[in-house]
Short mmCIF file of C-alpha atoms in Angstrom, two decimals:
data_model
loop_
_atom_site.label_atom_id
_atom_site.label_comp_id
_atom_site.label_asym_id
_atom_site.label_seq_id
_atom_site.Cartn_x
_atom_site.Cartn_y
_atom_site.Cartn_z
CA MET A 1 77.77 85.22 42.72
CA ARG A 2 81.49 84.72 41.64
CA LEU A 3 83.49 87.89 42.14
CA ILE A 4 87.36 88.69 41.09
CA GLN A 5 89.56 91.69 41.82
CA LEU A 6 91.46 92.80 39.20
CA ARG A 7 94.02 95.41 37.68
CA ASP A 8 92.34 97.78 35.34
CA GLU A 9 94.71 98.96 32.29
CA ALA A 10 95.51 101.96 34.43
CA GLY A 11 96.69 99.91 37.15
CA ASN A 12 93.85 100.60 39.09
CA THR A 13 92.05 97.94 41.49
CA ARG A 14 88.67 97.05 40.56
CA VAL A 15 86.42 94.00 41.28
CA GLY A 16 84.57 91.98 38.63
CA ALA A 17 81.69 89.46 38.38
CA VAL A 18 82.42 86.43 36.45
CA ASP A 19 79.41 85.28 34.27
CA ALA A 20 77.76 81.86 33.93
CA ASP A 21 80.13 80.54 31.44
CA ALA A 22 83.38 82.03 32.99
CA SER A 23 83.95 83.82 29.71
CA ARG A 24 83.45 87.85 30.60
CA VAL A 25 84.00 89.74 33.60
CA THR A 26 81.58 92.59 34.39
CA LEU A 27 83.40 95.50 36.38
CA LEU A 28 81.44 97.02 39.13
CA GLU A 29 81.33 100.69 39.63
CA ASP A 30 81.67 102.90 42.62
CA VAL A 31 84.10 100.48 44.56
CA ASP A 32 88.09 99.59 44.00
CA SER A 33 88.30 96.44 46.11
CA THR A 34 86.12 93.50 47.71
CA TYR A 35 86.77 95.26 50.76
CA ALA A 36 85.42 98.30 50.12
CA LEU A 37 82.27 96.15 48.49
CA ALA A 38 81.64 94.50 51.81
CA HIS A 39 81.83 97.76 53.89
CA ALA A 40 79.23 99.27 51.37
CA ALA A 41 77.01 96.03 51.92
CA LEU A 42 77.32 96.43 55.51
CA ALA A 43 76.21 99.82 55.53
CA ALA A 44 73.30 98.98 53.06
CA GLY A 45 72.03 96.00 54.69
CA ARG A 46 72.50 94.11 51.90
CA SER A 47 74.41 90.66 51.23
CA LEU A 48 77.71 90.98 49.49
CA GLY A 49 76.11 89.43 46.03
CA ALA A 50 73.05 91.50 46.34
CA GLN A 51 75.59 94.87 46.82
CA ALA A 52 77.70 93.53 44.05
CA ALA A 53 74.50 93.21 41.84
CA ALA A 54 73.34 96.71 42.51
CA THR A 55 76.56 98.09 41.20
CA LEU A 56 77.21 96.17 37.87
CA GLY A 57 78.52 98.46 35.34
CA THR A 58 78.28 97.85 31.82
CA THR A 59 82.07 97.16 31.04
CA THR A 60 83.13 93.69 30.11
CA LEU A 61 86.41 92.04 30.08
CA ASP A 62 87.53 88.75 28.49
CA TYR A 63 88.38 86.37 31.75
CA ALA A 64 90.69 84.10 29.94
CA ALA A 65 93.06 87.18 29.15
CA LEU A 66 93.17 88.55 32.33
CA LEU A 67 94.44 85.48 33.87
CA GLN A 68 97.06 85.18 31.16
CA ALA A 69 98.41 88.40 31.18
CA GLY A 70 98.60 88.24 35.37
CA ARG A 71 96.01 91.08 35.79
CA VAL A 72 94.00 89.06 38.41
CA LEU A 73 94.38 89.63 42.19
CA GLY A 74 93.54 87.82 45.32
CA PRO A 75 89.91 87.99 45.90
CA LEU A 76 89.93 89.79 49.07
CA HIS A 77 92.84 92.15 50.84
CA HIS A 78 92.75 94.77 53.52
CA PRO A 79 94.30 98.21 52.59
CA ASP A 80 96.84 97.75 55.23
CA PRO A 81 98.35 94.30 55.05
CA ALA A 82 99.06 93.99 58.64
CA HIS A 83 95.13 94.03 59.49
CA CYS A 84 94.76 90.70 57.40
CA ARG A 85 95.26 87.44 59.29
CA VAL A 86 95.84 84.12 57.78
CA THR A 87 95.52 80.97 59.44
CA GLY A 88 94.23 77.54 59.21
CA THR A 89 93.02 74.27 61.07
CA GLY A 90 94.02 70.84 60.54
CA LEU A 91 93.03 67.33 60.49
CA THR A 92 89.81 68.81 59.90
CA HIS A 93 88.87 66.17 56.70
CA LEU A 94 88.22 62.01 56.90
CA GLY A 95 91.15 60.78 55.51
CA SER A 96 93.47 63.14 56.36
CA ALA A 97 94.66 61.75 59.67
CA ALA A 98 96.70 58.76 58.04
CA ALA A 99 99.28 60.70 56.19
CA ARG A 100 100.03 63.06 59.27
CA ASP A 101 99.93 60.34 61.73
CA ALA A 102 102.85 58.62 59.48
CA MET A 103 104.85 62.02 59.93
CA HIS A 104 104.36 62.64 63.22
CA GLN A 105 105.48 58.78 64.55
CA ASN A 106 108.37 59.19 67.32
CA LEU A 107 110.28 56.67 68.69
CA LYS A 108 108.24 56.06 71.95
CA GLN A 109 105.15 55.66 69.68
CA GLN A 110 107.01 53.06 67.40
CA ALA A 111 107.93 51.19 70.51
CA ASP A 112 104.28 51.22 72.00
CA ALA A 113 101.90 50.33 69.40
CA GLY A 114 99.01 50.77 71.60
CA THR A 115 99.57 54.26 71.92
CA LEU A 116 97.43 56.77 69.91
CA THR A 117 99.77 59.75 68.67
CA ASP A 118 98.78 63.26 69.13
CA SER A 119 97.53 63.37 65.33
CA MET A 120 95.25 60.54 65.57
CA ARG A 121 93.92 61.58 69.28
CA MET A 122 93.14 64.89 67.82
CA PHE A 123 91.58 63.58 64.89
CA ARG A 124 89.22 61.28 66.84
CA TRP A 125 88.07 63.98 68.94
CA GLY A 126 87.41 65.65 65.59
CA VAL A 127 85.30 62.50 64.31
CA GLU A 128 83.60 62.33 67.81
CA GLY A 129 82.66 65.72 68.32
CA GLY A 130 83.60 68.05 65.42
CA ALA A 131 80.09 68.78 64.11
CA PRO A 132 77.92 69.44 67.11
CA GLU A 133 74.31 70.42 66.91
CA ALA A 134 73.97 74.39 65.33
CA GLY A 135 74.63 76.62 68.01
CA MET A 136 76.70 74.34 70.27
CA ALA A 137 80.65 74.38 70.70
CA GLY A 138 82.12 71.01 69.67
CA ALA A 139 86.03 69.98 69.66
CA GLN A 140 88.60 72.03 69.21
CA PRO A 141 90.57 71.46 65.87
CA GLU A 142 94.13 72.01 65.34
CA TRP A 143 94.76 75.40 64.76
CA PHE A 144 97.81 77.47 62.79
CA TYR A 145 99.06 81.08 61.95
CA LYS A 146 100.43 81.67 58.67
CA GLY A 147 100.83 85.37 58.59
CA ASP A 148 99.68 88.62 57.85
CA GLY A 149 98.19 89.86 54.37
CA SER A 150 101.95 90.39 52.93
CA ILE A 151 102.29 86.58 52.65
CA LEU A 152 99.15 86.18 50.10
CA VAL A 153 100.26 85.55 46.46
CA ALA A 154 98.29 86.35 43.87
CA PRO A 155 96.87 83.73 41.41
CA GLY A 156 99.61 82.83 38.47
CA ALA A 157 102.39 84.45 40.41
CA PRO A 158 105.55 82.40 41.90
CA LEU A 159 104.82 81.03 45.37
CA PRO A 160 108.25 82.24 47.02
CA SER A 161 110.17 79.33 49.18
CA PRO A 162 113.01 80.50 51.32
CA ASP A 163 116.29 78.86 50.65
CA PHE A 164 116.51 77.87 54.41
CA ALA A 165 113.40 75.87 53.80
CA LEU A 166 113.72 72.41 53.50
CA ASP A 167 110.55 71.60 51.18
CA GLY A 168 107.85 73.52 49.30
CA GLY A 169 104.31 71.68 49.10
CA GLU A 170 101.26 72.35 48.06
CA GLU A 171 98.13 71.86 50.21
CA PRO A 172 95.03 72.04 48.06
CA GLU A 173 92.04 73.83 50.35
CA LEU A 174 88.98 75.38 51.23
CA VAL A 175 89.17 78.84 52.19
CA GLY A 176 86.95 81.18 54.31
CA LEU A 177 86.91 84.92 53.60
CA TYR A 178 85.80 87.44 56.37
CA VAL A 179 85.57 90.98 57.43
CA ILE A 180 85.01 92.07 61.24
CA GLY A 181 82.17 94.34 61.07
CA PRO A 182 82.11 97.79 63.12
CA ASP A 183 80.52 96.04 65.95
CA GLY A 184 82.97 93.21 66.02
CA THR A 185 80.79 90.66 64.20
CA PRO A 186 82.51 88.82 61.75
CA TYR A 187 81.22 88.25 58.25
CA ARG A 188 81.46 85.30 55.95
CA LEU A 189 81.97 86.93 52.54
CA GLY A 190 82.24 83.68 50.73
CA PHE A 191 84.74 81.04 50.10
CA ALA A 192 87.56 80.25 47.46
CA ILE A 193 90.27 77.81 46.27
CA GLY A 194 93.67 77.89 48.38
CA ASN A 195 97.20 76.50 48.19
CA GLU A 196 98.01 76.43 51.78
CA PHE A 197 101.83 76.13 51.05
CA SER A 198 104.00 74.44 53.76
CA ASP A 199 107.39 72.82 54.30
CA HIS A 200 106.39 69.41 55.18
CA VAL A 201 109.99 68.05 55.54
CA THR A 202 110.55 70.48 58.45
CA GLU A 203 106.97 69.31 60.06
CA ARG A 204 108.35 65.49 59.51
CA GLN A 205 111.07 66.07 62.17
CA ASN A 206 108.77 66.60 64.68
CA TYR A 207 104.78 67.55 65.31
CA LEU A 208 106.20 70.43 67.38
CA TYR A 209 107.50 72.48 64.29
CA LEU A 210 104.25 72.55 62.82
CA ALA A 211 104.35 76.14 63.46
CA HIS A 212 107.69 76.64 61.89
CA SER A 213 106.45 74.79 58.75
CA LYS A 214 103.59 77.03 58.01
CA LEU A 215 105.13 80.35 58.32
CA ARG A 216 105.26 80.56 54.38
CA ALA A 217 103.70 81.99 51.31
CA CYS A 218 99.96 80.99 50.11
CA ALA A 219 97.99 81.62 47.19
CA VAL A 220 94.24 82.38 47.23
CA GLY A 221 91.54 82.58 44.30
CA PRO A 222 91.19 83.53 41.67
CA GLU A 223 87.37 83.55 42.99
CA LEU A 224 85.51 84.67 45.53
CA ARG A 225 82.21 82.42 45.53
CA THR A 226 79.35 84.11 47.47
CA GLY A 227 76.30 82.37 48.89
CA ALA A 228 75.65 78.56 50.47
CA LEU A 229 78.49 76.11 49.46
CA PRO A 230 77.57 72.45 48.30
CA ARG A 231 78.44 69.97 51.15
CA ASP A 232 80.20 67.70 48.61
CA LEU A 233 83.19 69.48 46.88
CA ARG A 234 85.34 67.59 44.47
CA GLY A 235 88.48 68.74 42.61
CA THR A 236 91.97 67.74 41.03
CA SER A 237 95.72 68.74 42.39
CA ARG A 238 98.09 68.70 39.87
CA ILE A 239 101.87 69.30 39.57
CA ARG A 240 103.74 70.44 36.26
CA ARG A 241 107.01 70.36 35.95
CA GLY A 242 108.42 71.24 32.53
CA GLY A 243 104.77 71.32 30.87
CA VAL A 244 104.29 67.62 31.40
CA VAL A 245 101.82 66.61 34.60
CA LEU A 246 104.26 65.37 37.16
CA TRP A 247 101.54 63.93 39.68
CA GLU A 248 98.01 64.30 39.67
CA LYS A 249 95.15 63.39 42.23
CA PRO A 250 91.84 64.00 43.08
CA PHE A 251 90.72 65.49 46.59
CA LEU A 252 87.31 65.87 48.23
CA THR A 253 86.40 68.84 50.71
CA GLY A 254 83.31 70.34 51.90
CA GLU A 255 81.30 69.58 54.92
CA ALA A 256 80.26 65.84 53.59
CA ASN A 257 83.87 65.04 53.66
CA MET A 258 84.75 66.41 56.94
CA CYS A 259 84.91 65.67 60.52
CA HIS A 260 84.28 69.13 61.75
CA SER A 261 81.37 71.34 60.77
CA LEU A 262 82.05 74.83 59.10
CA GLU A 263 80.46 76.43 62.09
CA ASN A 264 82.35 74.64 64.71
CA LEU A 265 85.72 75.86 63.07
CA GLU A 266 84.38 79.40 62.65
CA TYR A 267 83.56 79.55 66.33
CA HIS A 268 87.09 78.06 67.14
CA HIS A 269 88.64 80.69 65.54
CA PHE A 270 86.38 83.82 66.22
CA LYS A 271 85.68 82.87 69.65
CA TYR A 272 88.96 84.89 70.58
CA ALA A 273 88.37 88.92 70.80
CA ALA A 274 91.64 89.41 69.19
CA HIS A 275 90.25 87.83 66.21
CA ARG A 276 87.33 90.17 66.22
CA ARG A 277 88.94 93.40 65.56
CA PRO A 278 86.63 95.82 63.87
CA GLY A 279 87.55 96.42 60.30
CA ASP A 280 90.07 93.48 59.96
CA VAL A 281 90.29 90.88 57.44
CA HIS A 282 90.74 87.02 57.89
CA LEU A 283 91.50 84.48 55.54
CA HIS A 284 91.01 80.69 56.99
CA PHE A 285 92.07 77.64 55.54
CA PHE A 286 89.91 74.57 56.41
CA GLY A 287 92.08 71.83 55.63
CA THR A 288 92.95 68.80 53.33
CA ALA A 289 93.24 65.11 52.97
CA THR A 290 95.54 65.26 49.86
CA LEU A 291 98.79 66.26 49.28
CA SER A 292 101.88 65.11 47.03
CA PHE A 293 104.34 65.09 50.00
CA ALA A 294 102.50 61.95 51.00
CA ASP A 295 103.04 60.09 47.73
CA GLY A 296 106.52 60.70 47.85
CA VAL A 297 106.78 63.73 45.51
CA ARG A 298 109.35 66.58 46.34
CA ALA A 299 108.53 69.60 44.41
CA GLU A 300 111.43 72.11 42.57
CA ALA A 301 111.69 75.37 42.14
CA GLY A 302 109.77 75.80 38.39
CA ASP A 303 107.22 73.59 38.96
CA VAL A 304 103.86 74.76 38.82
CA PHE A 305 101.19 73.60 41.29
CA GLU A 306 97.25 73.79 39.97
CA VAL A 307 94.33 73.32 42.27
CA ASP A 308 91.14 72.74 40.53
CA LEU A 309 87.88 72.96 42.46
CA PRO A 310 85.17 73.72 39.54
CA GLU A 311 82.45 74.54 41.86
CA LEU A 312 84.63 77.58 43.12
CA GLY A 313 85.62 78.51 39.51
CA ALA A 314 88.81 78.52 37.87
CA PRO A 315 92.06 76.73 38.85
CA LEU A 316 94.30 78.62 41.35
CA VAL A 317 98.07 78.15 39.48
CA ASN A 318 101.19 79.00 40.83
CA PRO A 319 104.55 78.20 40.25
CA LEU A 320 107.13 77.17 42.85
CA GLN A 321 110.16 79.91 43.09
CA THR A 322 113.20 79.62 45.43
CA VAL A 323 113.81 83.09 47.14
CA ALA A 324 116.72 84.21 49.47
CA ALA A 325 115.51 84.69 53.15
CA GLY A 326 117.21 88.01 53.48
CA PHE A 327 118.41 87.34 57.04
CA ALA A 328 121.54 85.51 58.37
CA PRO A 329 122.36 84.45 61.96
CA GLY A 330 123.84 87.27 64.05
CA GLY A 331 121.42 89.67 61.90
CA VAL A 332 119.92 91.06 65.10
CA ARG A 333 121.88 94.45 66.02
CA ALA A 334 121.69 95.67 69.96
CA LEU A 335 120.23 99.32 69.98
#
């Protein structure tokens, strides 16, 4: 099943199911969010899709019109953004290491061609041990924190890049959407398209700046796909400038194109007790092998990012916007 969150004509948040040809959305009754739907499913002992099917109403809306009007929200949020964690893993995809390796070269490694970079070493660990047998722990991936729920941008809304940023570039990715149950068990609701927007120039200066480069807004959606995911997913990432395609490239994701299994990536995220706090929401980016920055593209304010992954529904589209950071050196006051 494909689910979205939207605002109705009164401005209230609703949940809708997208029909098979993606033309209409049927509103669900008795739930005002995917978060509420998930907890209702847990209480009823049903899957998310079964719970959604049991609460389908009779009101239908035009899906394209909802997207055009900016009424479609991200597919999952927590009522309190502080209880939503947005995180990700890198060097998870076959083919992703070359671009990262080029970014992370340092003087010592240039002088000693026989020494693997940290990026290549971690990538090799993933290739050799990132997909263990079911129920076993494999190699740890690279992991990073992006922010809480306040950094999530709705489909169609601008991606704000702070004025201190050196770059703002797209990263087309698969995202896992989770709710932590009352007993601390993580429940995967499904998957969505993500743009894990990052500052690649900052990261290129030194790979130890990765954490800084990831503290940016990001976008997820429009749809949440429930159930099993195809192992081989193929999409297209593009940038439009002035309505014209500036850059376009296919990208691959799904376990068939990754050196880590999804189970292994989920284990290494949720093994930490702090990530299993009952009631919390987690949105976790699974990495990419394709980005325009690696092809020498520098995005500008007004450019429009499009991440199109048909198996997960409608494309995720967001323009780039530069915004004031709202803070300056000396801004901290003693109390």
